[in-house]
Tab-separated table of C-alpha atoms in Angstrom:
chain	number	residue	atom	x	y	z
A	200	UNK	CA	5.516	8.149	17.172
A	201	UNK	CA	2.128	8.372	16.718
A	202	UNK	CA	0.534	10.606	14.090
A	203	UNK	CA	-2.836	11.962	15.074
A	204	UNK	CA	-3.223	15.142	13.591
A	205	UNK	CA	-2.845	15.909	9.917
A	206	UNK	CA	-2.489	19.719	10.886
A	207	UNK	CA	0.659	18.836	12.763
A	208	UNK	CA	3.353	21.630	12.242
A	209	UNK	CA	5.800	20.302	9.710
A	210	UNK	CA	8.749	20.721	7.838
A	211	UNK	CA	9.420	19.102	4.582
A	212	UNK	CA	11.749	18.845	1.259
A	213	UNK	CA	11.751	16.936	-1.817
A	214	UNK	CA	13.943	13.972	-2.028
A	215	UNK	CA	12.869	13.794	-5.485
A	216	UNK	CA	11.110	16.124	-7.748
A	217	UNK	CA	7.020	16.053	-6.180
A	218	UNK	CA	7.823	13.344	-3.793
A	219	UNK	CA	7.885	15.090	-0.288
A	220	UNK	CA	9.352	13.542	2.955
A	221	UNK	CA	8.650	15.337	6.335
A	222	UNK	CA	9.849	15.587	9.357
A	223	UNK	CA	7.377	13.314	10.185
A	224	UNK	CA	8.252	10.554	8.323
A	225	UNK	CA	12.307	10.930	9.458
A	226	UNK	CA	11.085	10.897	13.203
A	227	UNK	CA	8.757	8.297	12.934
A	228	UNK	CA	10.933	5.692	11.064
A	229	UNK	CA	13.787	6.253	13.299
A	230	UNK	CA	11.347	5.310	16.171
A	231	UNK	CA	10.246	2.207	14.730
A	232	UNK	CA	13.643	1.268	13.376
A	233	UNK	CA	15.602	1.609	16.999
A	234	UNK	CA	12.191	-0.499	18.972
A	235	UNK	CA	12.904	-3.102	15.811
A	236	UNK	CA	16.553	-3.381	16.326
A	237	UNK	CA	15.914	-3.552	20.032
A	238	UNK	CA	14.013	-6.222	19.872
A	239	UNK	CA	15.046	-8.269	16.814
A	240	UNK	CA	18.443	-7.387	16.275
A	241	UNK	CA	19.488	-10.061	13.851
A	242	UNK	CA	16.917	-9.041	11.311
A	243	UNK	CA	17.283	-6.705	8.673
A	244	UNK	CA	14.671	-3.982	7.546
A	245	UNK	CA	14.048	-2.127	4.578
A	246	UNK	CA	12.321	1.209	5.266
A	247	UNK	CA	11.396	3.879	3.104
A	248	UNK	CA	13.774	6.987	3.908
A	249	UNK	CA	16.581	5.087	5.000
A	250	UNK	CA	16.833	2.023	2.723
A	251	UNK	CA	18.350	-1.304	3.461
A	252	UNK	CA	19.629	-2.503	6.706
A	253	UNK	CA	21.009	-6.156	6.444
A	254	UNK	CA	20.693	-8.839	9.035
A	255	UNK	CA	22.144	-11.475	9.935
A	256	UNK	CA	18.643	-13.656	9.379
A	257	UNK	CA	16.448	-14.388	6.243
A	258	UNK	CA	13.665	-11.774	8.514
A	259	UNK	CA	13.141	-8.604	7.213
A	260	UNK	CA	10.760	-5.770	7.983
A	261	UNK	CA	9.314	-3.249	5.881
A	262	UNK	CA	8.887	0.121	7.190
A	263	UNK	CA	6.466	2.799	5.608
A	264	UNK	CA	6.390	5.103	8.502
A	265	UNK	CA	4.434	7.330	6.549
A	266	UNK	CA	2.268	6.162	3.370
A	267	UNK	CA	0.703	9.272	1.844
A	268	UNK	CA	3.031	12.205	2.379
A	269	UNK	CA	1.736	14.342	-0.258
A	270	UNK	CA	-1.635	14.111	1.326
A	271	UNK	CA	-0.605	14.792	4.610
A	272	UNK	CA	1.465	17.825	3.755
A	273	UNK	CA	-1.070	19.146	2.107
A	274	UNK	CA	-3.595	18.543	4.690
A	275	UNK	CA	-5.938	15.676	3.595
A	276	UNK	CA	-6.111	13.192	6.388
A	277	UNK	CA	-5.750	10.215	4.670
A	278	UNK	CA	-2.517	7.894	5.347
A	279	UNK	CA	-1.107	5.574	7.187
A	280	UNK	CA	1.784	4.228	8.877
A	281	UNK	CA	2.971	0.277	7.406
A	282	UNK	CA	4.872	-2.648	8.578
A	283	UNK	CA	5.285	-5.809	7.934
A	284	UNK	CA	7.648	-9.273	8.598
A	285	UNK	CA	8.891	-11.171	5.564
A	286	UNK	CA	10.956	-14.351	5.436
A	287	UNK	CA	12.408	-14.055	1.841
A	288	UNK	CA	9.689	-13.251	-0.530
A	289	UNK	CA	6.986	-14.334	1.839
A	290	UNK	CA	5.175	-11.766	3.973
A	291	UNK	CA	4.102	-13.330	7.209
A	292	UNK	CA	2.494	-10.517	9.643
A	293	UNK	CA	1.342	-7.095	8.559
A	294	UNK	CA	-0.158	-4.050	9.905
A	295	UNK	CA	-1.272	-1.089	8.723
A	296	UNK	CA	-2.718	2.047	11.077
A	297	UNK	CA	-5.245	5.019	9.832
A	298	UNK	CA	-4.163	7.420	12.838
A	299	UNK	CA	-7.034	9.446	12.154
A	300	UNK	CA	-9.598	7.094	11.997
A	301	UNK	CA	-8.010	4.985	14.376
A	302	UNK	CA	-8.163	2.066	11.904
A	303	UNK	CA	-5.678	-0.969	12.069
A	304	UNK	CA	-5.575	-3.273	9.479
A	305	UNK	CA	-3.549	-6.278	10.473
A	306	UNK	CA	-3.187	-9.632	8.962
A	307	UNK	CA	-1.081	-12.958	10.166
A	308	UNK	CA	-0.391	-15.541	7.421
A	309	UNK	CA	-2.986	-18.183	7.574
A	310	UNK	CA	-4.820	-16.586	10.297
A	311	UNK	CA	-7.478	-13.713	8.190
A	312	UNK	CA	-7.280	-10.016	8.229
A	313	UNK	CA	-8.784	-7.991	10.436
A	314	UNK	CA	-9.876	-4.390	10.920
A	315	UNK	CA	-9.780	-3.452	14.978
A	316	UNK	CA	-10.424	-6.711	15.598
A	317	UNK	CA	-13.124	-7.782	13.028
A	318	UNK	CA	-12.660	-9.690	10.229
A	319	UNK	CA	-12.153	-8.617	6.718
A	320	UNK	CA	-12.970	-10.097	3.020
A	321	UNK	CA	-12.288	-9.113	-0.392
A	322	UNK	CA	-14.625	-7.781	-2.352
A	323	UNK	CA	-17.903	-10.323	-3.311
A	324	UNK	CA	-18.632	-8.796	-7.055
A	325	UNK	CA	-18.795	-10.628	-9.434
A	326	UNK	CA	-18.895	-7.882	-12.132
A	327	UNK	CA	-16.840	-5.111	-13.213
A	328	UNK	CA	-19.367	-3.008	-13.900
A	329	UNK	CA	-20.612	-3.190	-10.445
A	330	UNK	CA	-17.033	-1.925	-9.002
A	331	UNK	CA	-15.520	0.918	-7.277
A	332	UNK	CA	-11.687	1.098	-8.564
A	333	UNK	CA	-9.036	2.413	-6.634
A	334	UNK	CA	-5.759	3.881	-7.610
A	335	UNK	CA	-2.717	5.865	-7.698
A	336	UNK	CA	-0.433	6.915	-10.222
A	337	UNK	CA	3.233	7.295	-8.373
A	338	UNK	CA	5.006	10.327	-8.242
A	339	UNK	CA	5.087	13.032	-11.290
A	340	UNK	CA	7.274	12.151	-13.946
A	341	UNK	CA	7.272	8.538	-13.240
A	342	UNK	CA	7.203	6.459	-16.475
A	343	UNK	CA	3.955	4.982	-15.942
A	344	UNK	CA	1.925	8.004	-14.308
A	345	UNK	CA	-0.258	8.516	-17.111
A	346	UNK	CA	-0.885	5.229	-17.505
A	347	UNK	CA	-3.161	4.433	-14.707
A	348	UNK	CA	-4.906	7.493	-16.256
A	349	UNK	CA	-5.352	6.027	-19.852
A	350	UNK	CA	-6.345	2.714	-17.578
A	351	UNK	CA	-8.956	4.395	-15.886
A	352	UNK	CA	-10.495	6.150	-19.342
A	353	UNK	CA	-10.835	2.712	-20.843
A	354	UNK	CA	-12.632	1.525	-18.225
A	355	UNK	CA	-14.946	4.761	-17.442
A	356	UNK	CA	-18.122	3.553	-19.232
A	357	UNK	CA	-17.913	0.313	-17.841
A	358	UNK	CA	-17.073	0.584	-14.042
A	359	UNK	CA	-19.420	2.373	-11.521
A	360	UNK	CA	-16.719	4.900	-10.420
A	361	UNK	CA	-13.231	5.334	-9.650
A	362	UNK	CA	-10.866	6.723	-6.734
A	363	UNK	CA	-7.808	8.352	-6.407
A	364	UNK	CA	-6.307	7.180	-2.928
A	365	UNK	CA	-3.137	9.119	-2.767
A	366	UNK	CA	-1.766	6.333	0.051
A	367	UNK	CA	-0.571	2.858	-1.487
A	368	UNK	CA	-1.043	1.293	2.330
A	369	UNK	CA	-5.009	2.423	2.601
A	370	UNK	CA	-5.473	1.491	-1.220
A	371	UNK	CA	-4.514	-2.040	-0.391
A	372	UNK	CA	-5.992	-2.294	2.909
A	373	UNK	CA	-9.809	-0.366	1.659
A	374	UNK	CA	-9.444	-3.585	-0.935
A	375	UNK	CA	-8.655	-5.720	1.780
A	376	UNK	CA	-12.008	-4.363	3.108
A	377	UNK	CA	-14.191	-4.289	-0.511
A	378	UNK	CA	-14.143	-0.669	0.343
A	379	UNK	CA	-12.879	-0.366	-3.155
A	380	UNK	CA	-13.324	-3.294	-5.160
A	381	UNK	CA	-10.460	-3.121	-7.118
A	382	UNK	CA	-6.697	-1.620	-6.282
A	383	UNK	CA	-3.675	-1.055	-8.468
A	384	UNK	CA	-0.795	0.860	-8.798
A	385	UNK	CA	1.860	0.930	-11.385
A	386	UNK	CA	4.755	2.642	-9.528
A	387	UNK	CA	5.416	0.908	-6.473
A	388	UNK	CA	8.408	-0.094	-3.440
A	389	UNK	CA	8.776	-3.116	-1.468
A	390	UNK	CA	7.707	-1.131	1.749
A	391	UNK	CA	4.867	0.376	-0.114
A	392	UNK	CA	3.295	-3.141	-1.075
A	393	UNK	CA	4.636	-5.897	1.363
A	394	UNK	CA	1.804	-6.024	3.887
A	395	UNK	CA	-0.873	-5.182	1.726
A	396	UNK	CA	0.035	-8.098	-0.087
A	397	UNK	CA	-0.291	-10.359	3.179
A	398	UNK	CA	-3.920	-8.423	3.792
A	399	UNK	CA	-5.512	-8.620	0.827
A	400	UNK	CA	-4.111	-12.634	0.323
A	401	UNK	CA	-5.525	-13.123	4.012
A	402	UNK	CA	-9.173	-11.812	3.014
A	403	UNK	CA	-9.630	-14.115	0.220
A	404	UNK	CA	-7.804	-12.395	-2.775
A	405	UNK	CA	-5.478	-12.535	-5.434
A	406	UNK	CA	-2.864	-10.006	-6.585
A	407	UNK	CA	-0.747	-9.438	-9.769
A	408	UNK	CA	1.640	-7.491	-11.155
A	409	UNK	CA	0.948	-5.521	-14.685
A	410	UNK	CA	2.309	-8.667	-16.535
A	411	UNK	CA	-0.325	-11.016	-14.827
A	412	UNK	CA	2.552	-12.082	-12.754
A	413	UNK	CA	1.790	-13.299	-9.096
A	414	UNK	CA	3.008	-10.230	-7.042
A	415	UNK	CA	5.673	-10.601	-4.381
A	416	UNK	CA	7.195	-7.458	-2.417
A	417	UNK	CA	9.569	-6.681	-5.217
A	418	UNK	CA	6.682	-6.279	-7.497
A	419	UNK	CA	6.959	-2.878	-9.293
A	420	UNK	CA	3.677	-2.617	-10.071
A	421	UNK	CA	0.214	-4.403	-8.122
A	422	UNK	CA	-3.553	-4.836	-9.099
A	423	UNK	CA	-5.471	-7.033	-6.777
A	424	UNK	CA	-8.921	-8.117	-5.832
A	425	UNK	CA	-10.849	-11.448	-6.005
A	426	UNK	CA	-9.575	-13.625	-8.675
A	427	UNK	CA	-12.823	-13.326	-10.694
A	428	UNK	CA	-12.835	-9.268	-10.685
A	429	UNK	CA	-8.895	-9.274	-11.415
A	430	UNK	CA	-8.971	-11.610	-14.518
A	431	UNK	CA	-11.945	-9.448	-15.763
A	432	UNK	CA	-10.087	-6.378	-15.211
A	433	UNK	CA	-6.946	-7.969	-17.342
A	434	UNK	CA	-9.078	-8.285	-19.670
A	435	UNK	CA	-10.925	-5.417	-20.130
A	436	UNK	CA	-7.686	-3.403	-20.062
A	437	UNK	CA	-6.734	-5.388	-23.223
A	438	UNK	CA	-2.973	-5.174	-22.519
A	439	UNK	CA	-2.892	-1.451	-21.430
A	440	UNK	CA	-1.537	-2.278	-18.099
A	441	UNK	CA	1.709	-3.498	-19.134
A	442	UNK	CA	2.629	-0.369	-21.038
């Protein structure tokens, strides 16, 4: 399925207090889940409304079907739709589609990203103060939401601006891009992160969790950018992302 229109009639509940799902986001991961399963059956996938289906094989896919619900529901056309192929920890194709802006991001390990075709690199700062920062703060009532806040007021007076994304998928793939220099997230899932990883590592970045730990899919939280920008932002933040 396809989502072209953010205006789309929809029906939605909460599956948790402010975190949405749609009919949307049911209909579109069943789609993608039954083409998978047709055509890979011994893999396993781990997709965002319906959780883990084992395989028989070390492949798994993660399925975001939807990245950037509460945007969409509201009406804001900015989201995406995610996959991407793991073996084990490592992530080795990715794509991620802007339906709107008829964007795809897509990445194959050792091979570049790529938006529609064109190649992609990581930001080229070389100063913090010169950046745009992207991020999102997880649902409400999440144990680190106001942290990314208290994150972004330390670094106000010392950053050129900052942007709330509201869709994991396009925060990592605008990165990807140097569309925002910077990109992190402290609340995060495996399908929310997996191929972003794989795109941002294929333009020439680096990516951590909040413990300046290399990120992997399992990662709870991510920041990532060049390696020069992302050990200055470590450091500027003086600890404050690990709380």
């Amino acid at each position: 399925m396809c989502i072209r229109d953010s205006h789309l009639p929809k029906k939605y509940r909460y599956k948790a207090p402010h975190d949405p799902v749609t009919s949307i986001d049911l209909k579109s991961e069943q789609s993608v889940k039954e083409l998978l399963t047709k055509e890979f059956p011994d893999f396993g996938i781990v997709a965002e409304e319906s959780g883990v289906t084992n395989g028989r094989s070390e492949f798994r896919w993660f399925v975001d079907p939807l990245d950037g619900t509460r945007n969409f529901v509201a009406g804001i056309p900015h989201f995406c739709s995610a996959i991407a192929l793991a073996y084990g920890d490592q992530v080795l194709v990715a794509a991620t589609y802007d339906p709107i802006r008829q964007e795809l991001f897509q990445a194959e390990l050792g091979k570049g990203a790529y938006l529609n075709g064109n190649r992609v690199e990581i930001s080229s700062k070389n100063l913090l103060s010169d950046c745009l920062i992207g991020f999102d703060m997880g649902p409400a009532g999440s144990e680190r939401e106001g942290n990314a806040l208290d994150i972004v007021l330390g670094l106000w007076h010392g950053i050129r601006s900052v942007r709330a994304m509201g869709s994991a998928g396009l925060g990592l793939a605008y990165a990807a891009n140097a569309r925002v220099d910077i990109y992190f997230h402290q609340y995060l899932s495996p399908w929310d992160l997996a191929g972003g990883l794989l795109l941002v590592h294929e333009a020439g970045g680096a990516a951590t969790d909040r413990y300046g730990n290399q990120a992997t899919p399992a990662s709870k939280s991510i920041i990532v950018s060049s390696s020069n920008l992302l050990d200055q932002f470590l450091e500027q933040t003086h600890g404050a992302s690990k709380l």
